[in-house]
PDB file of C-alpha atoms in Angstrom:
ATOM      1  CA  ALA A   6      60.568 131.426 135.428  1.00  0.00           C
ATOM      2  CA  GLN A   7      62.240 128.091 134.873  1.00  0.00           C
ATOM      3  CA  ARG A   8      63.697 127.791 131.436  1.00  0.00           C
ATOM      4  CA  VAL A   9      66.300 125.784 129.557  1.00  0.00           C
ATOM      5  CA  THR A  10      67.917 127.193 126.454  1.00  0.00           C
ATOM      6  CA  GLN A  11      69.827 125.219 123.871  1.00  0.00           C
ATOM      7  CA  PRO A  12      70.891 127.832 121.350  1.00  0.00           C
ATOM      8  CA  GLU A  13      71.990 125.491 118.584  1.00  0.00           C
ATOM      9  CA  LYS A  14      69.458 123.438 116.670  1.00  0.00           C
ATOM     10  CA  LEU A  15      72.165 121.648 114.734  1.00  0.00           C
ATOM     11  CA  LEU A  16      75.813 121.034 115.447  1.00  0.00           C
ATOM     12  CA  SER A  17      77.792 119.454 112.654  1.00  0.00           C
ATOM     13  CA  VAL A  18      81.354 118.209 113.224  1.00  0.00           C
ATOM     14  CA  PHE A  19      83.837 115.754 111.765  1.00  0.00           C
ATOM     15  CA  LYS A  20      84.835 112.552 113.489  1.00  0.00           C
ATOM     16  CA  GLY A  21      87.608 113.158 115.999  1.00  0.00           C
ATOM     17  CA  ALA A  22      86.769 116.819 116.489  1.00  0.00           C
ATOM     18  CA  PRO A  23      85.819 118.195 119.917  1.00  0.00           C
ATOM     19  CA  VAL A  24      82.154 118.745 120.630  1.00  0.00           C
ATOM     20  CA  GLU A  25      80.399 121.170 122.941  1.00  0.00           C
ATOM     21  CA  LEU A  26      76.608 121.272 123.105  1.00  0.00           C
ATOM     22  CA  LYS A  27      75.487 124.371 124.908  1.00  0.00           C
ATOM     23  CA  CYS A  28      72.832 124.529 127.598  1.00  0.00           C
ATOM     24  CA  ASN A  29      71.865 127.535 129.695  1.00  0.00           C
ATOM     25  CA  TYR A  30      69.201 127.557 132.348  1.00  0.00           C
ATOM     26  CA  SER A  31      67.109 129.923 134.387  1.00  0.00           C
ATOM     27  CA  TYR A  32      66.047 128.722 137.813  1.00  0.00           C
ATOM     28  CA  SER A  33      65.692 130.478 141.152  1.00  0.00           C
ATOM     29  CA  GLY A  34      66.532 127.501 143.326  1.00  0.00           C
ATOM     30  CA  SER A  35      69.376 125.019 143.425  1.00  0.00           C
ATOM     31  CA  PRO A  36      69.289 123.376 140.009  1.00  0.00           C
ATOM     32  CA  GLU A  37      69.496 119.736 139.120  1.00  0.00           C
ATOM     33  CA  LEU A  38      70.445 119.296 135.494  1.00  0.00           C
ATOM     34  CA  PHE A  39      70.550 116.391 133.101  1.00  0.00           C
ATOM     35  CA  TRP A  40      71.361 115.489 129.537  1.00  0.00           C
ATOM     36  CA  TYR A  41      69.063 113.111 127.700  1.00  0.00           C
ATOM     37  CA  VAL A  42      69.875 111.619 124.299  1.00  0.00           C
ATOM     38  CA  GLN A  43      67.733 110.179 121.520  1.00  0.00           C
ATOM     39  CA  TYR A  44      69.497 108.079 118.914  1.00  0.00           C
ATOM     40  CA  SER A  45      67.807 107.402 115.606  1.00  0.00           C
ATOM     41  CA  ARG A  46      64.777 105.149 116.043  1.00  0.00           C
ATOM     42  CA  GLN A  47      65.442 104.741 119.759  1.00  0.00           C
ATOM     43  CA  ARG A  48      63.794 106.042 122.871  1.00  0.00           C
ATOM     44  CA  LEU A  49      64.861 109.102 124.718  1.00  0.00           C
ATOM     45  CA  GLN A  50      67.226 108.042 127.489  1.00  0.00           C
ATOM     46  CA  LEU A  51      69.252 109.573 130.272  1.00  0.00           C
ATOM     47  CA  LEU A  52      72.855 110.291 129.305  1.00  0.00           C
ATOM     48  CA  LEU A  53      74.183 111.915 132.440  1.00  0.00           C
ATOM     49  CA  ARG A  54      73.256 114.087 135.424  1.00  0.00           C
ATOM     50  CA  HIS A  55      75.310 116.774 137.028  1.00  0.00           C
ATOM     51  CA  ILE A  56      75.216 115.485 140.596  1.00  0.00           C
ATOM     52  CA  SER A  57      76.972 112.272 139.701  1.00  0.00           C
ATOM     53  CA  ARG A  58      79.864 114.064 137.961  1.00  0.00           C
ATOM     54  CA  GLU A  59      80.329 111.049 135.748  1.00  0.00           C
ATOM     55  CA  SER A  60      81.580 110.541 132.231  1.00  0.00           C
ATOM     56  CA  ILE A  61      79.304 108.537 129.976  1.00  0.00           C
ATOM     57  CA  LYS A  62      80.415 107.480 126.498  1.00  0.00           C
ATOM     58  CA  GLY A  63      83.199 110.031 126.822  1.00  0.00           C
ATOM     59  CA  PHE A  64      80.792 112.888 127.498  1.00  0.00           C
ATOM     60  CA  THR A  65      81.073 115.166 130.510  1.00  0.00           C
ATOM     61  CA  ALA A  66      79.084 118.164 131.663  1.00  0.00           C
ATOM     62  CA  ASP A  67      79.975 120.624 134.391  1.00  0.00           C
ATOM     63  CA  LEU A  68      77.456 122.787 136.142  1.00  0.00           C
ATOM     64  CA  ASN A  69      78.579 126.418 136.150  1.00  0.00           C
ATOM     65  CA  LYS A  70      76.277 128.322 138.474  1.00  0.00           C
ATOM     66  CA  GLY A  71      77.937 131.633 137.747  1.00  0.00           C
ATOM     67  CA  GLU A  72      77.204 131.338 134.045  1.00  0.00           C
ATOM     68  CA  THR A  73      74.025 129.267 134.625  1.00  0.00           C
ATOM     69  CA  SER A  74      75.307 126.741 132.123  1.00  0.00           C
ATOM     70  CA  PHE A  75      75.570 122.974 131.809  1.00  0.00           C
ATOM     71  CA  HIS A  76      77.361 122.432 128.531  1.00  0.00           C
ATOM     72  CA  LEU A  77      77.948 118.887 127.279  1.00  0.00           C
ATOM     73  CA  LYS A  78      81.442 118.154 126.035  1.00  0.00           C
ATOM     74  CA  LYS A  79      83.378 115.399 124.384  1.00  0.00           C
ATOM     75  CA  PRO A  80      87.001 115.747 123.270  1.00  0.00           C
ATOM     76  CA  PHE A  81      86.785 113.449 120.231  1.00  0.00           C
ATOM     77  CA  ALA A  82      83.428 112.932 118.563  1.00  0.00           C
ATOM     78  CA  GLN A  83      82.496 109.561 117.075  1.00  0.00           C
ATOM     79  CA  GLU A  84      79.983 108.864 114.317  1.00  0.00           C
ATOM     80  CA  GLU A  85      77.840 106.909 116.762  1.00  0.00           C
ATOM     81  CA  ASP A  86      77.402 110.086 118.813  1.00  0.00           C
ATOM     82  CA  SER A  87      75.094 111.426 116.123  1.00  0.00           C
ATOM     83  CA  ALA A  88      71.758 111.939 117.873  1.00  0.00           C
ATOM     84  CA  MET A  89      69.377 114.485 119.337  1.00  0.00           C
ATOM     85  CA  TYR A  90      70.505 115.834 122.701  1.00  0.00           C
ATOM     86  CA  TYR A  91      68.194 117.467 125.228  1.00  0.00           C
ATOM     87  CA  CYS A  92      69.239 119.383 128.306  1.00  0.00           C
ATOM     88  CA  GLY A  93      66.805 119.051 131.203  1.00  0.00           C
ATOM     89  CA  LEU A  94      66.210 120.886 134.459  1.00  0.00           C
ATOM     90  CA  LEU A  95      64.306 119.542 137.444  1.00  0.00           C
ATOM     91  CA  GLY A  96      61.707 122.190 138.086  1.00  0.00           C
ATOM     92  CA  GLY A  97      58.643 122.698 140.219  1.00  0.00           C
ATOM     93  CA  GLY A  98      57.411 119.653 142.050  1.00  0.00           C
ATOM     94  CA  TYR A  99      60.961 118.298 141.951  1.00  0.00           C
ATOM     95  CA  ASN A 100      60.098 115.565 139.487  1.00  0.00           C
ATOM     96  CA  LYS A 101      59.019 117.775 136.623  1.00  0.00           C
ATOM     97  CA  LEU A 102      61.704 117.881 133.968  1.00  0.00           C
ATOM     98  CA  ILE A 103      61.840 120.999 131.845  1.00  0.00           C
ATOM     99  CA  PHE A 104      63.663 120.417 128.580  1.00  0.00           C
ATOM    100  CA  GLY A 105      65.371 122.646 126.113  1.00  0.00           C
ATOM    101  CA  ALA A 106      64.503 122.568 122.431  1.00  0.00           C
ATOM    102  CA  GLY A 107      67.258 120.078 121.722  1.00  0.00           C
ATOM    103  CA  THR A 108      70.395 120.069 119.604  1.00  0.00           C
ATOM    104  CA  ARG A 109      70.934 117.648 116.779  1.00  0.00           C
ATOM    105  CA  LEU A 110      74.547 116.494 116.668  1.00  0.00           C
ATOM    106  CA  ALA A 111      75.756 115.210 113.325  1.00  0.00           C
ATOM    107  CA  VAL A 112      79.203 113.632 113.266  1.00  0.00           C
ATOM    108  CA  HIS A 113      80.585 113.145 109.765  1.00  0.00           C
ATOM    109  CA  PRO A 114      83.266 110.629 108.783  1.00  0.00           C
TER     110      PRO A 114
ATOM    111  CA  GLY B  27      61.314  93.766 132.690  1.00  0.00           C
ATOM    112  CA  ALA B  28      59.257  95.590 130.123  1.00  0.00           C
ATOM    113  CA  GLY B  29      59.797  99.274 129.621  1.00  0.00           C
ATOM    114  CA  VAL B  30      57.216 101.984 129.144  1.00  0.00           C
ATOM    115  CA  SER B  31      54.825 101.121 126.352  1.00  0.00           C
ATOM    116  CA  GLN B  32      52.528 103.379 124.376  1.00  0.00           C
ATOM    117  CA  SER B  33      49.707 102.748 121.977  1.00  0.00           C
ATOM    118  CA  PRO B  34      48.994 103.294 119.219  1.00  0.00           C
ATOM    119  CA  SER B  35      52.412 103.904 117.722  1.00  0.00           C
ATOM    120  CA  ASN B  36      50.860 105.976 114.959  1.00  0.00           C
ATOM    121  CA  LYS B  37      47.512 107.708 114.757  1.00  0.00           C
ATOM    122  CA  VAL B  38      46.094 109.619 111.831  1.00  0.00           C
ATOM    123  CA  THR B  39      42.878 111.475 112.509  1.00  0.00           C
ATOM    124  CA  GLU B  40      40.731 114.082 110.882  1.00  0.00           C
ATOM    125  CA  LYS B  41      40.551 117.584 112.245  1.00  0.00           C
ATOM    126  CA  GLY B  42      37.782 117.865 114.794  1.00  0.00           C
ATOM    127  CA  LYS B  43      37.852 114.245 115.940  1.00  0.00           C
ATOM    128  CA  ASP B  44      38.777 113.129 119.447  1.00  0.00           C
ATOM    129  CA  VAL B  45      41.764 110.855 120.078  1.00  0.00           C
ATOM    130  CA  GLU B  46      42.961 108.786 123.019  1.00  0.00           C
ATOM    131  CA  LEU B  47      46.578 107.901 123.559  1.00  0.00           C
ATOM    132  CA  ARG B  48      47.556 105.221 126.032  1.00  0.00           C
ATOM    133  CA  CYS B  49      50.607 104.788 128.238  1.00  0.00           C
ATOM    134  CA  ASP B  50      51.610 101.745 130.294  1.00  0.00           C
ATOM    135  CA  PRO B  51      54.363 102.759 132.713  1.00  0.00           C
ATOM    136  CA  ILE B  52      57.003 100.513 134.190  1.00  0.00           C
ATOM    137  CA  SER B  53      55.452  98.386 136.925  1.00  0.00           C
ATOM    138  CA  GLY B  54      55.938  99.961 140.322  1.00  0.00           C
ATOM    139  CA  HIS B  55      56.704 103.440 139.015  1.00  0.00           C
ATOM    140  CA  THR B  56      54.582 105.947 140.845  1.00  0.00           C
ATOM    141  CA  ALA B  57      55.319 108.970 138.691  1.00  0.00           C
ATOM    142  CA  LEU B  58      54.054 109.326 135.130  1.00  0.00           C
ATOM    143  CA  TYR B  59      54.594 112.160 132.677  1.00  0.00           C
ATOM    144  CA  TRP B  60      53.319 113.183 129.284  1.00  0.00           C
ATOM    145  CA  TYR B  61      55.378 115.284 126.905  1.00  0.00           C
ATOM    146  CA  ARG B  62      54.844 116.527 123.375  1.00  0.00           C
ATOM    147  CA  GLN B  63      57.688 116.504 120.893  1.00  0.00           C
ATOM    148  CA  SER B  64      57.180 118.826 117.965  1.00  0.00           C
ATOM    149  CA  LEU B  65      59.589 119.591 115.162  1.00  0.00           C
ATOM    150  CA  GLY B  66      61.567 122.624 116.167  1.00  0.00           C
ATOM    151  CA  GLN B  67      59.802 122.888 119.533  1.00  0.00           C
ATOM    152  CA  GLY B  68      61.712 120.314 121.498  1.00  0.00           C
ATOM    153  CA  LEU B  69      60.061 118.505 124.367  1.00  0.00           C
ATOM    154  CA  GLU B  70      57.090 120.236 125.906  1.00  0.00           C
ATOM    155  CA  PHE B  71      55.876 119.115 129.327  1.00  0.00           C
ATOM    156  CA  LEU B  72      52.140 118.422 129.411  1.00  0.00           C
ATOM    157  CA  ILE B  73      51.096 116.744 132.656  1.00  0.00           C
ATOM    158  CA  TYR B  74      52.574 114.876 135.612  1.00  0.00           C
ATOM    159  CA  PHE B  75      51.014 112.289 137.925  1.00  0.00           C
ATOM    160  CA  GLN B  76      52.593 111.311 141.225  1.00  0.00           C
ATOM    161  CA  GLY B  77      50.915 108.589 143.238  1.00  0.00           C
ATOM    162  CA  ASN B  78      47.522 109.667 144.514  1.00  0.00           C
ATOM    163  CA  SER B  79      48.329 113.369 144.484  1.00  0.00           C
ATOM    164  CA  ALA B  80      46.483 115.801 142.278  1.00  0.00           C
ATOM    165  CA  PRO B  81      48.192 115.901 138.873  1.00  0.00           C
ATOM    166  CA  ASP B  82      50.286 118.832 137.735  1.00  0.00           C
ATOM    167  CA  LYS B  83      48.386 119.985 134.669  1.00  0.00           C
ATOM    168  CA  SER B  84      50.323 123.175 134.170  1.00  0.00           C
ATOM    169  CA  GLY B  85      51.646 122.166 130.763  1.00  0.00           C
ATOM    170  CA  LEU B  86      48.385 121.305 129.058  1.00  0.00           C
ATOM    171  CA  PRO B  87      48.080 123.737 126.126  1.00  0.00           C
ATOM    172  CA  SER B  88      44.301 124.058 126.130  1.00  0.00           C
ATOM    173  CA  ASP B  89      41.165 122.648 127.701  1.00  0.00           C
ATOM    174  CA  ARG B  90      40.885 120.259 124.763  1.00  0.00           C
ATOM    175  CA  PHE B  91      43.641 118.252 126.420  1.00  0.00           C
ATOM    176  CA  SER B  92      43.014 116.037 129.435  1.00  0.00           C
ATOM    177  CA  ALA B  93      44.612 112.993 131.002  1.00  0.00           C
ATOM    178  CA  GLU B  94      43.682 110.318 133.469  1.00  0.00           C
ATOM    179  CA  ARG B  95      45.636 107.777 135.366  1.00  0.00           C
ATOM    180  CA  THR B  96      43.598 104.839 136.580  1.00  0.00           C
ATOM    181  CA  GLY B  97      44.638 102.738 139.541  1.00  0.00           C
ATOM    182  CA  GLY B  98      47.988 104.461 139.700  1.00  0.00           C
ATOM    183  CA  SER B  99      49.115 102.678 136.562  1.00  0.00           C
ATOM    184  CA  VAL B 100      47.865 103.109 133.005  1.00  0.00           C
ATOM    185  CA  SER B 101      47.314 106.626 131.747  1.00  0.00           C
ATOM    186  CA  THR B 102      45.241 107.962 128.876  1.00  0.00           C
ATOM    187  CA  LEU B 103      45.808 111.319 127.222  1.00  0.00           C
ATOM    188  CA  THR B 104      42.703 112.578 125.447  1.00  0.00           C
ATOM    189  CA  ILE B 105      42.654 115.332 122.877  1.00  0.00           C
ATOM    190  CA  GLN B 106      39.211 116.586 121.931  1.00  0.00           C
ATOM    191  CA  ARG B 107      38.340 118.310 118.675  1.00  0.00           C
ATOM    192  CA  THR B 108      41.843 117.825 117.315  1.00  0.00           C
ATOM    193  CA  GLN B 109      43.517 120.607 115.369  1.00  0.00           C
ATOM    194  CA  GLN B 110      46.362 120.419 112.884  1.00  0.00           C
ATOM    195  CA  GLU B 111      48.703 122.056 115.368  1.00  0.00           C
ATOM    196  CA  ASP B 112      48.189 119.047 117.644  1.00  0.00           C
ATOM    197  CA  SER B 113      50.232 116.951 115.214  1.00  0.00           C
ATOM    198  CA  ALA B 114      53.316 115.807 117.117  1.00  0.00           C
ATOM    199  CA  VAL B 115      54.891 112.847 118.846  1.00  0.00           C
ATOM    200  CA  TYR B 116      53.401 112.335 122.298  1.00  0.00           C
ATOM    201  CA  LEU B 117      55.827 110.805 124.745  1.00  0.00           C
ATOM    202  CA  CYS B 118      55.079 109.173 128.040  1.00  0.00           C
ATOM    203  CA  ALA B 119      57.660 108.607 130.768  1.00  0.00           C
ATOM    204  CA  SER B 120      57.637 107.077 134.204  1.00  0.00           C
ATOM    205  CA  SER B 121      59.915 107.140 137.206  1.00  0.00           C
ATOM    206  CA  SER B 122      60.074 105.611 140.636  1.00  0.00           C
ATOM    207  CA  THR B 123      60.319 107.419 143.915  1.00  0.00           C
ATOM    208  CA  GLY B 124      63.587 107.376 145.796  1.00  0.00           C
ATOM    209  CA  THR B 125      67.037 108.602 145.035  1.00  0.00           C
ATOM    210  CA  ARG B 126      66.811 107.969 141.334  1.00  0.00           C
ATOM    211  CA  SER B 127      63.338 109.384 140.984  1.00  0.00           C
ATOM    212  CA  TYR B 128      64.607 111.973 138.565  1.00  0.00           C
ATOM    213  CA  GLU B 129      65.600 109.371 135.975  1.00  0.00           C
ATOM    214  CA  GLN B 130      62.659 109.213 133.660  1.00  0.00           C
ATOM    215  CA  TYR B 131      62.157 106.198 131.421  1.00  0.00           C
ATOM    216  CA  PHE B 132      60.516 107.085 128.158  1.00  0.00           C
ATOM    217  CA  GLY B 133      58.176 105.167 125.940  1.00  0.00           C
ATOM    218  CA  PRO B 134      58.513 104.978 122.156  1.00  0.00           C
ATOM    219  CA  GLY B 135      55.904 107.645 121.626  1.00  0.00           C
ATOM    220  CA  THR B 136      52.701 107.975 119.635  1.00  0.00           C
ATOM    221  CA  ARG B 137      52.971 109.921 116.407  1.00  0.00           C
ATOM    222  CA  LEU B 138      49.747 111.854 115.939  1.00  0.00           C
ATOM    223  CA  THR B 139      48.911 113.319 112.562  1.00  0.00           C
ATOM    224  CA  VAL B 140      45.836 115.512 112.226  1.00  0.00           C
ATOM    225  CA  THR B 141      44.708 115.968 108.622  1.00  0.00           C
TER     226      THR B 141
END
């Protein structure tokens, strides 16, 4: 079965500290994984996708097929990073995104 | 251009009543999705429309839920005989075909409260 697991509901850090939001997936095929972010009072939006291997707002995520993980990392958290983060997996039908439960990141001054 | 829009933004209804939630996707987007966002439950896939193909209804939680997409554009999600557990934010998203078809653009959501 296709599944995305985000084990942490809340991650609380201080400004300048490193951040790692965990995401593990279960998928029998070749996965395509994404991170979506929802800032307060804003729409859910794409943050980054694994195939582009890009860094957005200082965030990176590496697909580890051996560990079936796609953790989101940032070396120095900023207060404006506070938001809800969702890990997503392209599942059946190719366009169907399956999301994890989300992790709320709170960055304190 | 305009993004995905949804109406109403908020809906309060009594248990047992039917509700209709509307989604206007981005013009030209052939794929349309409905998700439900519940506290502590994350984002739950409900239904997916792609062009003229039969919709993927695999995420609908019960037969009280149904959705239509007319003319390949506007979609309506209908919940019949609403229950308190239906209270959630209902999100609509759309995407285009092509290499970036996986980037879904989300609407602001409709917050449904069943009393």
